[in-house]
Every structure is written in C-alpha cells, then in structure tokens.
Amino acid sequence: MSLQSTVRPWLAASASSSSRSLHRIKNMSQYGSTQSAKTTYKPRDALHKPVAHATVSALLASGAHFGHAATRMNPNFVPYAYGTRAGITIIDLDQTLPMLRRAANLVRAVASAGGQVVFIGTRPDLRPIVQKAAQRLGPQGFYVGDRWLPGTLTNKIPLFGPDVVKQTRVVPDLVVLLNPLANVNAIRECAIEHVPTIALVDSNADPRIVMYPIPANDESTRTAEIVGGVLSIAGREGVALWDAEQKRQEEQEKKYDNPLYG
C-alpha cells in the first residue's frame, strides 16, 4: 500500500470533520453564540498563543489541581492542599492563581531591569514550552531543554574559561523550572549563587526548595504550557519596558550632546 493511498483518506476525513465543526459554529450563532472559527479553543493554543492572565477555570481544565497520591504528600505541602479524593491529593487552585500572578510580576520586574531569565524543562514534552518562552523574551531569554550540566553556575570558570566568565553574563538573574525535582542540581546552584527561582511544585515536593513556588500538577503538559505562557508574556512586557527606557535614555543623551542644546 502506497503512502498516498494511506494519507488521502485521513486528510479527507479530517477536512470533513473540520467543515462539520465550522457548520455547527455557524448554526449556533442564531442562538446568541459569539464563538467563531478564530475564537474556538484548540489544544495547542496554550503553547503557540498563550494568554497573559490565567484563570482558575483554565487551570482546572488543564488538570493543574491533580496532585500525587495522598500517601506521598510532602508535609510542607499541606497548606496548599484542598483535600483528597479517591486517594489523590487535590491542589487548592485558589492559592495557585495568586502565586502564579506573583511570579509573573517578578519575571516582568526582572526583565524590565534588563535581567536575564532562564527557563528549564528537561522532559521531552516540556522542551517546546521552554523554547517558546525563551523566544518571547528575545535576547534576555534562555532555556535548558535537554539536561542541566552540573557546575554550570558553581563551576563556571573551569567550564567556560576565565575570559568568557569576565566578558559574558553567565549567571542569570532569574530561573524558572517546570520540573524541579529532576533539576535539583540547578536549584542547588541557584541557591549558592543567590539566583531567585520559580518552579511548579507538586504535592510530593517541598515548596521550600525554591523561592517562589507555584503549587500545581508538574506532570501535566497543558498546565506547564499555561504557566510558561503567562510567565513568558510577563517577561516580554518587561523587555518592552526595558527597551523603551533604553531608547529614552539614548534620545536624552543625544539631546544633551547636541551643542545647540541650552
């Protein structure tokens, strides 16, 4: 069987399903629906078109409230637990949302001061998330998607060389971790170098391992997409403020350097 004979029926079925969905959307408009083809939710929208402000309903739909088994709950996570159901810890999203907003404000403040932000997500499903997040911050954003090299911060001179360390900013100003338990070495090095950290913290982890924990399901890709999107958009806003301030200072310097000034 050829590849074309296999792919063509699938494409035809996909096109037929898409046309039926559009037809249903148009029919519902007569009943007051404002939904359109552009506003219809798509599973990958959180990655490519993230929202600037998360909601409890969006976090709930992504499964952010599901923790680990109640028997595995870390004692220090108790303040962030809503309760248990069927032996599973339920995370209190009413606490997750304000802590996510606090983290977003921090990312925006660091970026607006010209700081560098590193996004770390070393699972295969997290790699595109941290990559997109770093791209939104432009030259101030970086990401680690494969593996954190031990000693990147604490042993930087032997790794990079003294000239690189002197001429390049090796230590970031903020680190965001989407799977912190798999990157304990990075958290430890950030603590030694006094770098603030933000992380998704599940019920089996101690929230005190990072400075700014966000209690949520760290195994949900959709939750990581929402969190990464909110934080990276806040960082992009901070980068815009930094660029505007730099442009204003340059114009002011040119104005003072003008011999006709004054």
PDB file of N, CA and C in Angstrom, residues 5-95:
ATOM      1  N   SER A   5      -2.052   6.540  -0.762  1.00  0.00           N
ATOM      2  CA  SER A   5      -3.336   5.887  -0.550  1.00  0.00           C
ATOM      3  C   SER A   5      -3.698   5.811   0.925  1.00  0.00           C
ATOM      4  N   THR A   6      -2.697   5.882   1.789  1.00  0.00           N
ATOM      5  CA  THR A   6      -2.948   5.858   3.230  1.00  0.00           C
ATOM      6  C   THR A   6      -3.284   7.236   3.768  1.00  0.00           C
ATOM      7  N   VAL A   7      -2.607   8.259   3.261  1.00  0.00           N
ATOM      8  CA  VAL A   7      -2.754   9.613   3.783  1.00  0.00           C
ATOM      9  C   VAL A   7      -4.016  10.292   3.260  1.00  0.00           C
ATOM     10  N   ARG A   8      -4.369  10.048   2.014  1.00  0.00           N
ATOM     11  CA  ARG A   8      -5.503  10.757   1.416  1.00  0.00           C
ATOM     12  C   ARG A   8      -6.820  10.525   2.160  1.00  0.00           C
ATOM     13  N   PRO A   9      -7.186   9.274   2.521  1.00  0.00           N
ATOM     14  CA  PRO A   9      -8.425   9.098   3.301  1.00  0.00           C
ATOM     15  C   PRO A   9      -8.405   9.835   4.624  1.00  0.00           C
ATOM     16  N   TRP A  10      -7.230   9.864   5.270  1.00  0.00           N
ATOM     17  CA  TRP A  10      -7.120  10.570   6.550  1.00  0.00           C
ATOM     18  C   TRP A  10      -7.323  12.069   6.368  1.00  0.00           C
ATOM     19  N   LEU A  11      -6.716  12.638   5.308  1.00  0.00           N
ATOM     20  CA  LEU A  11      -6.889  14.061   5.034  1.00  0.00           C
ATOM     21  C   LEU A  11      -8.338  14.385   4.703  1.00  0.00           C
ATOM     22  N   ALA A  12      -8.979  13.507   3.945  1.00  0.00           N
ATOM     23  CA  ALA A  12     -10.388  13.735   3.593  1.00  0.00           C
ATOM     24  C   ALA A  12     -11.264  13.701   4.830  1.00  0.00           C
ATOM     25  N   ALA A  13     -11.032  12.743   5.720  1.00  0.00           N
ATOM     26  CA  ALA A  13     -11.816  12.652   6.949  1.00  0.00           C
ATOM     27  C   ALA A  13     -11.572  13.853   7.850  1.00  0.00           C
ATOM     28  N   SER A  14     -10.317  14.312   7.906  1.00  0.00           N
ATOM     29  CA  SER A  14     -10.001  15.483   8.725  1.00  0.00           C
ATOM     30  C   SER A  14     -10.683  16.727   8.191  1.00  0.00           C
ATOM     31  N   ALA A  15     -10.664  16.901   6.866  1.00  0.00           N
ATOM     32  CA  ALA A  15     -11.314  18.068   6.257  1.00  0.00           C
ATOM     33  C   ALA A  15     -12.817  18.025   6.468  1.00  0.00           C
ATOM     34  N   SER A  16     -13.408  16.820   6.380  1.00  0.00           N
ATOM     35  CA  SER A  16     -14.848  16.678   6.595  1.00  0.00           C
ATOM     36  C   SER A  16     -15.225  17.008   8.030  1.00  0.00           C
ATOM     37  N   SER A  17     -14.410  16.551   8.979  1.00  0.00           N
ATOM     38  CA  SER A  17     -14.671  16.846  10.387  1.00  0.00           C
ATOM     39  C   SER A  17     -14.546  18.335  10.666  1.00  0.00           C
ATOM     40  N   SER A  18     -13.567  18.985  10.048  1.00  0.00           N
ATOM     41  CA  SER A  18     -13.386  20.420  10.245  1.00  0.00           C
ATOM     42  C   SER A  18     -14.557  21.209   9.676  1.00  0.00           C
ATOM     43  N   SER A  19     -15.037  20.805   8.501  1.00  0.00           N
ATOM     44  CA  SER A  19     -16.167  21.514   7.896  1.00  0.00           C
ATOM     45  C   SER A  19     -17.432  21.338   8.720  1.00  0.00           C
ATOM     46  N   ARG A  20     -17.627  20.145   9.306  1.00  0.00           N
ATOM     47  CA  ARG A  20     -18.798  19.937  10.169  1.00  0.00           C
ATOM     48  C   ARG A  20     -18.727  20.803  11.411  1.00  0.00           C
ATOM     49  N   SER A  21     -17.524  20.965  11.973  1.00  0.00           N
ATOM     50  CA  SER A  21     -17.368  21.816  13.153  1.00  0.00           C
ATOM     51  C   SER A  21     -17.685  23.267  12.834  1.00  0.00           C
ATOM     52  N   LEU A  22     -17.196  23.750  11.694  1.00  0.00           N
ATOM     53  CA  LEU A  22     -17.491  25.125  11.288  1.00  0.00           C
ATOM     54  C   LEU A  22     -18.972  25.315  11.041  1.00  0.00           C
ATOM     55  N   HIS A  23     -19.629  24.302  10.475  1.00  0.00           N
ATOM     56  CA  HIS A  23     -21.066  24.391  10.226  1.00  0.00           C
ATOM     57  C   HIS A  23     -21.842  24.489  11.535  1.00  0.00           C
ATOM     58  N   ARG A  24     -21.430  23.705  12.545  1.00  0.00           N
ATOM     59  CA  ARG A  24     -22.099  23.770  13.844  1.00  0.00           C
ATOM     60  C   ARG A  24     -21.905  25.132  14.500  1.00  0.00           C
ATOM     61  N   ILE A  25     -20.696  25.694  14.363  1.00  0.00           N
ATOM     62  CA  ILE A  25     -20.432  27.009  14.949  1.00  0.00           C
ATOM     63  C   ILE A  25     -21.320  28.073  14.324  1.00  0.00           C
ATOM     64  N   LYS A  26     -21.476  28.020  12.997  1.00  0.00           N
ATOM     65  CA  LYS A  26     -22.326  29.000  12.307  1.00  0.00           C
ATOM     66  C   LYS A  26     -23.786  28.845  12.712  1.00  0.00           C
ATOM     67  N   ASN A  27     -24.258  27.605  12.867  1.00  0.00           N
ATOM     68  CA  ASN A  27     -25.654  27.378  13.231  1.00  0.00           C
ATOM     69  C   ASN A  27     -25.957  27.893  14.630  1.00  0.00           C
ATOM     70  N   MET A  28     -24.993  27.817  15.546  1.00  0.00           N
ATOM     71  CA  MET A  28     -25.226  28.261  16.915  1.00  0.00           C
ATOM     72  C   MET A  28     -25.249  29.771  17.047  1.00  0.00           C
ATOM     73  N   SER A  29     -24.797  30.499  16.030  1.00  0.00           N
ATOM     74  CA  SER A  29     -24.788  31.962  16.112  1.00  0.00           C
ATOM     75  C   SER A  29     -26.200  32.526  16.173  1.00  0.00           C
ATOM     76  N   GLN A  30     -27.178  31.806  15.610  1.00  0.00           N
ATOM     77  CA  GLN A  30     -28.559  32.303  15.641  1.00  0.00           C
ATOM     78  C   GLN A  30     -29.168  32.211  17.035  1.00  0.00           C
ATOM     79  N   TYR A  31     -28.504  31.483  17.923  1.00  0.00           N
ATOM     80  CA  TYR A  31     -28.975  31.362  19.301  1.00  0.00           C
ATOM     81  C   TYR A  31     -28.173  32.240  20.262  1.00  0.00           C
ATOM     82  N   GLY A  32     -27.391  33.155  19.713  1.00  0.00           N
ATOM     83  CA  GLY A  32     -26.665  34.101  20.548  1.00  0.00           C
ATOM     84  C   GLY A  32     -25.216  33.764  20.797  1.00  0.00           C
ATOM     85  N   SER A  33     -24.714  32.699  20.208  1.00  0.00           N
ATOM     86  CA  SER A  33     -23.321  32.322  20.413  1.00  0.00           C
ATOM     87  C   SER A  33     -22.393  33.281  19.675  1.00  0.00           C
ATOM     88  N   THR A  34     -21.330  33.696  20.358  1.00  0.00           N
ATOM     89  CA  THR A  34     -20.332  34.591  19.752  1.00  0.00           C
ATOM     90  C   THR A  34     -19.077  33.835  19.338  1.00  0.00           C
ATOM     91  N   GLN A  35     -19.121  32.531  19.425  1.00  0.00           N
ATOM     92  CA  GLN A  35     -17.961  31.723  19.060  1.00  0.00           C
ATOM     93  C   GLN A  35     -17.766  31.718  17.548  1.00  0.00           C
ATOM     94  N   SER A  36     -16.514  31.790  17.148  1.00  0.00           N
ATOM     95  CA  SER A  36     -16.170  31.761  15.731  1.00  0.00           C
ATOM     96  C   SER A  36     -15.006  30.808  15.528  1.00  0.00           C
ATOM     97  N   ALA A  37     -14.612  30.626  14.276  1.00  0.00           N
ATOM     98  CA  ALA A  37     -13.501  29.734  13.976  1.00  0.00           C
ATOM     99  C   ALA A  37     -12.202  30.237  14.600  1.00  0.00           C
ATOM    100  N   LYS A  38     -12.072  31.557  14.745  1.00  0.00           N
ATOM    101  CA  LYS A  38     -10.852  32.130  15.309  1.00  0.00           C
ATOM    102  C   LYS A  38     -10.812  32.018  16.828  1.00  0.00           C
ATOM    103  N   THR A  39     -11.985  32.072  17.459  1.00  0.00           N
ATOM    104  CA  THR A  39     -12.018  32.043  18.925  1.00  0.00           C
ATOM    105  C   THR A  39     -12.225  30.642  19.484  1.00  0.00           C
ATOM    106  N   THR A  40     -12.433  29.658  18.643  1.00  0.00           N
ATOM    107  CA  THR A  40     -12.622  28.290  19.107  1.00  0.00           C
ATOM    108  C   THR A  40     -11.339  27.765  19.738  1.00  0.00           C
ATOM    109  N   TYR A  41     -11.468  27.127  20.890  1.00  0.00           N
ATOM    110  CA  TYR A  41     -10.288  26.623  21.583  1.00  0.00           C
ATOM    111  C   TYR A  41      -9.668  25.462  20.815  1.00  0.00           C
ATOM    112  N   LYS A  42      -8.352  25.491  20.719  1.00  0.00           N
ATOM    113  CA  LYS A  42      -7.604  24.401  20.115  1.00  0.00           C
ATOM    114  C   LYS A  42      -6.585  23.915  21.141  1.00  0.00           C
ATOM    115  N   PRO A  43      -6.337  22.600  21.197  1.00  0.00           N
ATOM    116  CA  PRO A  43      -5.485  22.051  22.259  1.00  0.00           C
ATOM    117  C   PRO A  43      -4.106  22.687  22.348  1.00  0.00           C
ATOM    118  N   ARG A  44      -3.527  23.132  21.232  1.00  0.00           N
ATOM    119  CA  ARG A  44      -2.170  23.669  21.265  1.00  0.00           C
ATOM    120  C   ARG A  44      -2.135  25.187  21.358  1.00  0.00           C
ATOM    121  N   ASP A  45      -3.294  25.811  21.593  1.00  0.00           N
ATOM    122  CA  ASP A  45      -3.314  27.271  21.707  1.00  0.00           C
ATOM    123  C   ASP A  45      -2.485  27.752  22.888  1.00  0.00           C
ATOM    124  N   ALA A  46      -2.456  26.981  23.966  1.00  0.00           N
ATOM    125  CA  ALA A  46      -1.706  27.398  25.154  1.00  0.00           C
ATOM    126  C   ALA A  46      -0.210  27.475  24.880  1.00  0.00           C
ATOM    127  N   LEU A  47       0.271  26.738  23.876  1.00  0.00           N
ATOM    128  CA  LEU A  47       1.690  26.760  23.539  1.00  0.00           C
ATOM    129  C   LEU A  47       2.011  27.885  22.564  1.00  0.00           C
ATOM    130  N   HIS A  48       1.238  27.987  21.493  1.00  0.00           N
ATOM    131  CA  HIS A  48       1.543  28.953  20.432  1.00  0.00           C
ATOM    132  C   HIS A  48       0.875  30.316  20.652  1.00  0.00           C
ATOM    133  N   LYS A  49      -0.282  30.321  21.303  1.00  0.00           N
ATOM    134  CA  LYS A  49      -0.994  31.584  21.562  1.00  0.00           C
ATOM    135  C   LYS A  49      -1.431  31.631  23.028  1.00  0.00           C
ATOM    136  N   PRO A  50      -0.497  31.761  23.941  1.00  0.00           N
ATOM    137  CA  PRO A  50      -0.841  31.731  25.368  1.00  0.00           C
ATOM    138  C   PRO A  50      -1.562  33.010  25.791  1.00  0.00           C
ATOM    139  N   VAL A  51      -2.256  32.906  26.906  1.00  0.00           N
ATOM    140  CA  VAL A  51      -2.967  34.058  27.458  1.00  0.00           C
ATOM    141  C   VAL A  51      -2.060  34.765  28.452  1.00  0.00           C
ATOM    142  N   ALA A  52      -2.287  36.061  28.603  1.00  0.00           N
ATOM    143  CA  ALA A  52      -1.466  36.843  29.523  1.00  0.00           C
ATOM    144  C   ALA A  52      -1.894  36.652  30.968  1.00  0.00           C
ATOM    145  N   HIS A  53      -3.160  36.300  31.179  1.00  0.00           N
ATOM    146  CA  HIS A  53      -3.687  36.148  32.535  1.00  0.00           C
ATOM    147  C   HIS A  53      -4.409  34.805  32.635  1.00  0.00           C
ATOM    148  N   ALA A  54      -3.951  33.961  33.509  1.00  0.00           N
ATOM    149  CA  ALA A  54      -4.582  32.660  33.707  1.00  0.00           C
ATOM    150  C   ALA A  54      -5.809  32.808  34.587  1.00  0.00           C
ATOM    151  N   THR A  55      -6.697  31.835  34.514  1.00  0.00           N
ATOM    152  CA  THR A  55      -7.898  31.796  35.339  1.00  0.00           C
ATOM    153  C   THR A  55      -7.974  30.442  36.037  1.00  0.00           C
ATOM    154  N   VAL A  56      -8.782  30.399  37.087  1.00  0.00           N
ATOM    155  CA  VAL A  56      -8.952  29.138  37.803  1.00  0.00           C
ATOM    156  C   VAL A  56      -9.582  28.089  36.893  1.00  0.00           C
ATOM    157  N   SER A  57     -10.525  28.503  36.049  1.00  0.00           N
ATOM    158  CA  SER A  57     -11.169  27.549  35.145  1.00  0.00           C
ATOM    159  C   SER A  57     -10.179  26.978  34.144  1.00  0.00           C
ATOM    160  N   ALA A  58      -9.251  27.809  33.642  1.00  0.00           N
ATOM    161  CA  ALA A  58      -8.240  27.313  32.702  1.00  0.00           C
ATOM    162  C   ALA A  58      -7.295  26.343  33.390  1.00  0.00           C
ATOM    163  N   LEU A  59      -6.896  26.655  34.611  1.00  0.00           N
ATOM    164  CA  LEU A  59      -6.031  25.746  35.365  1.00  0.00           C
ATOM    165  C   LEU A  59      -6.755  24.443  35.684  1.00  0.00           C
ATOM    166  N   LEU A  60      -8.039  24.554  36.003  1.00  0.00           N
ATOM    167  CA  LEU A  60      -8.825  23.360  36.307  1.00  0.00           C
ATOM    168  C   LEU A  60      -8.955  22.471  35.074  1.00  0.00           C
ATOM    169  N   ALA A  61      -9.186  23.093  33.918  1.00  0.00           N
ATOM    170  CA  ALA A  61      -9.323  22.319  32.683  1.00  0.00           C
ATOM    171  C   ALA A  61      -8.019  21.637  32.289  1.00  0.00           C
ATOM    172  N   SER A  62      -6.901  22.223  32.676  1.00  0.00           N
ATOM    173  CA  SER A  62      -5.605  21.643  32.333  1.00  0.00           C
ATOM    174  C   SER A  62      -5.188  20.525  33.289  1.00  0.00           C
ATOM    175  N   GLY A  63      -5.950  20.335  34.356  1.00  0.00           N
ATOM    176  CA  GLY A  63      -5.601  19.298  35.330  1.00  0.00           C
ATOM    177  C   GLY A  63      -4.562  19.741  36.340  1.00  0.00           C
ATOM    178  N   ALA A  64      -4.452  21.048  36.552  1.00  0.00           N
ATOM    179  CA  ALA A  64      -3.443  21.558  37.484  1.00  0.00           C
ATOM    180  C   ALA A  64      -3.741  21.183  38.926  1.00  0.00           C
ATOM    181  N   HIS A  65      -4.988  20.802  39.213  1.00  0.00           N
ATOM    182  CA  HIS A  65      -5.372  20.504  40.596  1.00  0.00           C
ATOM    183  C   HIS A  65      -5.041  19.084  41.013  1.00  0.00           C
ATOM    184  N   PHE A  66      -4.642  18.237  40.082  1.00  0.00           N
ATOM    185  CA  PHE A  66      -4.341  16.849  40.434  1.00  0.00           C
ATOM    186  C   PHE A  66      -2.927  16.730  40.998  1.00  0.00           C
ATOM    187  N   GLY A  67      -2.843  16.284  42.235  1.00  0.00           N
ATOM    188  CA  GLY A  67      -1.546  16.029  42.840  1.00  0.00           C
ATOM    189  C   GLY A  67      -1.208  14.550  42.788  1.00  0.00           C
ATOM    190  N   HIS A  68      -0.285  14.136  43.612  1.00  0.00           N
ATOM    191  CA  HIS A  68       0.085  12.722  43.686  1.00  0.00           C
ATOM    192  C   HIS A  68      -0.796  12.016  44.725  1.00  0.00           C
ATOM    193  N   ALA A  69      -0.513  10.765  44.949  1.00  0.00           N
ATOM    194  CA  ALA A  69      -1.250  10.013  45.960  1.00  0.00           C
ATOM    195  C   ALA A  69      -1.113  10.684  47.318  1.00  0.00           C
ATOM    196  N   ALA A  70      -2.176  10.639  48.081  1.00  0.00           N
ATOM    197  CA  ALA A  70      -2.177  11.309  49.383  1.00  0.00           C
ATOM    198  C   ALA A  70      -1.073  10.774  50.290  1.00  0.00           C
ATOM    199  N   THR A  71      -0.727   9.507  50.144  1.00  0.00           N
ATOM    200  CA  THR A  71       0.327   8.928  50.971  1.00  0.00           C
ATOM    201  C   THR A  71       1.708   9.482  50.628  1.00  0.00           C
ATOM    202  N   ARG A  72       1.840  10.100  49.454  1.00  0.00           N
ATOM    203  CA  ARG A  72       3.129  10.650  49.023  1.00  0.00           C
ATOM    204  C   ARG A  72       3.227  12.160  49.240  1.00  0.00           C
ATOM    205  N   MET A  73       2.218  12.767  49.842  1.00  0.00           N
ATOM    206  CA  MET A  73       2.222  14.214  50.006  1.00  0.00           C
ATOM    207  C   MET A  73       3.305  14.652  50.990  1.00  0.00           C
ATOM    208  N   ASN A  74       4.069  15.631  50.585  1.00  0.00           N
ATOM    209  CA  ASN A  74       5.092  16.194  51.453  1.00  0.00           C
ATOM    210  C   ASN A  74       4.419  16.965  52.589  1.00  0.00           C
ATOM    211  N   PRO A  75       4.872  16.812  53.810  1.00  0.00           N
ATOM    212  CA  PRO A  75       4.223  17.514  54.933  1.00  0.00           C
ATOM    213  C   PRO A  75       4.197  19.031  54.767  1.00  0.00           C
ATOM    214  N   ASN A  76       5.194  19.578  54.117  1.00  0.00           N
ATOM    215  CA  ASN A  76       5.236  21.026  53.942  1.00  0.00           C
ATOM    216  C   ASN A  76       4.306  21.512  52.844  1.00  0.00           C
ATOM    217  N   PHE A  77       3.673  20.589  52.114  1.00  0.00           N
ATOM    218  CA  PHE A  77       2.738  20.972  51.055  1.00  0.00           C
ATOM    219  C   PHE A  77       1.305  21.094  51.582  1.00  0.00           C
ATOM    220  N   VAL A  78       1.096  20.725  52.825  1.00  0.00           N
ATOM    221  CA  VAL A  78      -0.257  20.699  53.391  1.00  0.00           C
ATOM    222  C   VAL A  78      -0.995  22.036  53.235  1.00  0.00           C
ATOM    223  N   PRO A  79      -0.379  23.203  53.438  1.00  0.00           N
ATOM    224  CA  PRO A  79      -1.122  24.453  53.281  1.00  0.00           C
ATOM    225  C   PRO A  79      -1.676  24.688  51.883  1.00  0.00           C
ATOM    226  N   TYR A  80      -1.127  24.010  50.883  1.00  0.00           N
ATOM    227  CA  TYR A  80      -1.572  24.213  49.504  1.00  0.00           C
ATOM    228  C   TYR A  80      -2.510  23.116  49.030  1.00  0.00           C
ATOM    229  N   ALA A  81      -2.875  22.187  49.899  1.00  0.00           N
ATOM    230  CA  ALA A  81      -3.755  21.081  49.534  1.00  0.00           C
ATOM    231  C   ALA A  81      -5.193  21.430  49.892  1.00  0.00           C
ATOM    232  N   TYR A  82      -6.091  21.222  48.929  1.00  0.00           N
ATOM    233  CA  TYR A  82      -7.517  21.460  49.176  1.00  0.00           C
ATOM    234  C   TYR A  82      -8.140  20.295  49.916  1.00  0.00           C
ATOM    235  N   GLY A  83      -7.676  19.097  49.611  1.00  0.00           N
ATOM    236  CA  GLY A  83      -8.185  17.892  50.249  1.00  0.00           C
ATOM    237  C   GLY A  83      -7.735  16.672  49.462  1.00  0.00           C
ATOM    238  N   THR A  84      -8.398  15.564  49.678  1.00  0.00           N
ATOM    239  CA  THR A  84      -8.089  14.340  48.942  1.00  0.00           C
ATOM    240  C   THR A  84      -9.372  13.765  48.368  1.00  0.00           C
ATOM    241  N   ARG A  85      -9.221  13.102  47.229  1.00  0.00           N
ATOM    242  CA  ARG A  85     -10.360  12.436  46.586  1.00  0.00           C
ATOM    243  C   ARG A  85      -9.844  11.166  45.922  1.00  0.00           C
ATOM    244  N   ALA A  86     -10.451  10.062  46.279  1.00  0.00           N
ATOM    245  CA  ALA A  86     -10.052   8.758  45.745  1.00  0.00           C
ATOM    246  C   ALA A  86      -8.568   8.492  45.980  1.00  0.00           C
ATOM    247  N   GLY A  87      -8.077   8.963  47.105  1.00  0.00           N
ATOM    248  CA  GLY A  87      -6.680   8.734  47.446  1.00  0.00           C
ATOM    249  C   GLY A  87      -5.702   9.660  46.759  1.00  0.00           C
ATOM    250  N   ILE A  88      -6.198  10.670  46.021  1.00  0.00           N
ATOM    251  CA  ILE A  88      -5.350  11.618  45.290  1.00  0.00           C
ATOM    252  C   ILE A  88      -5.436  12.984  45.952  1.00  0.00           C
ATOM    253  N   THR A  89      -4.310  13.632  46.132  1.00  0.00           N
ATOM    254  CA  THR A  89      -4.287  14.978  46.696  1.00  0.00           C
ATOM    255  C   THR A  89      -4.830  15.975  45.686  1.00  0.00           C
ATOM    256  N   ILE A  90      -5.756  16.815  46.114  1.00  0.00           N
ATOM    257  CA  ILE A  90      -6.312  17.877  45.273  1.00  0.00           C
ATOM    258  C   ILE A  90      -5.668  19.190  45.687  1.00  0.00           C
ATOM    259  N   ILE A  91      -5.036  19.860  44.725  1.00  0.00           N
ATOM    260  CA  ILE A  91      -4.328  21.111  44.996  1.00  0.00           C
ATOM    261  C   ILE A  91      -5.315  22.270  44.978  1.00  0.00           C
ATOM    262  N   ASP A  92      -5.158  23.186  45.897  1.00  0.00           N
ATOM    263  CA  ASP A  92      -6.038  24.353  46.019  1.00  0.00           C
ATOM    264  C   ASP A  92      -5.648  25.394  44.972  1.00  0.00           C
ATOM    265  N   LEU A  93      -6.427  25.492  43.900  1.00  0.00           N
ATOM    266  CA  LEU A  93      -6.113  26.435  42.817  1.00  0.00           C
ATOM    267  C   LEU A  93      -6.368  27.879  43.222  1.00  0.00           C
ATOM    268  N   ASP A  94      -7.146  28.091  44.279  1.00  0.00           N
ATOM    269  CA  ASP A  94      -7.334  29.460  44.770  1.00  0.00           C
ATOM    270  C   ASP A  94      -6.042  30.020  45.350  1.00  0.00           C
ATOM    271  N   GLN A  95      -5.099  29.159  45.676  1.00  0.00           N
ATOM    272  CA  GLN A  95      -3.776  29.608  46.094  1.00  0.00           C
ATOM    273  C   GLN A  95      -2.786  29.594  44.924  1.00  0.00           C
TER     274      GLN A  95
END
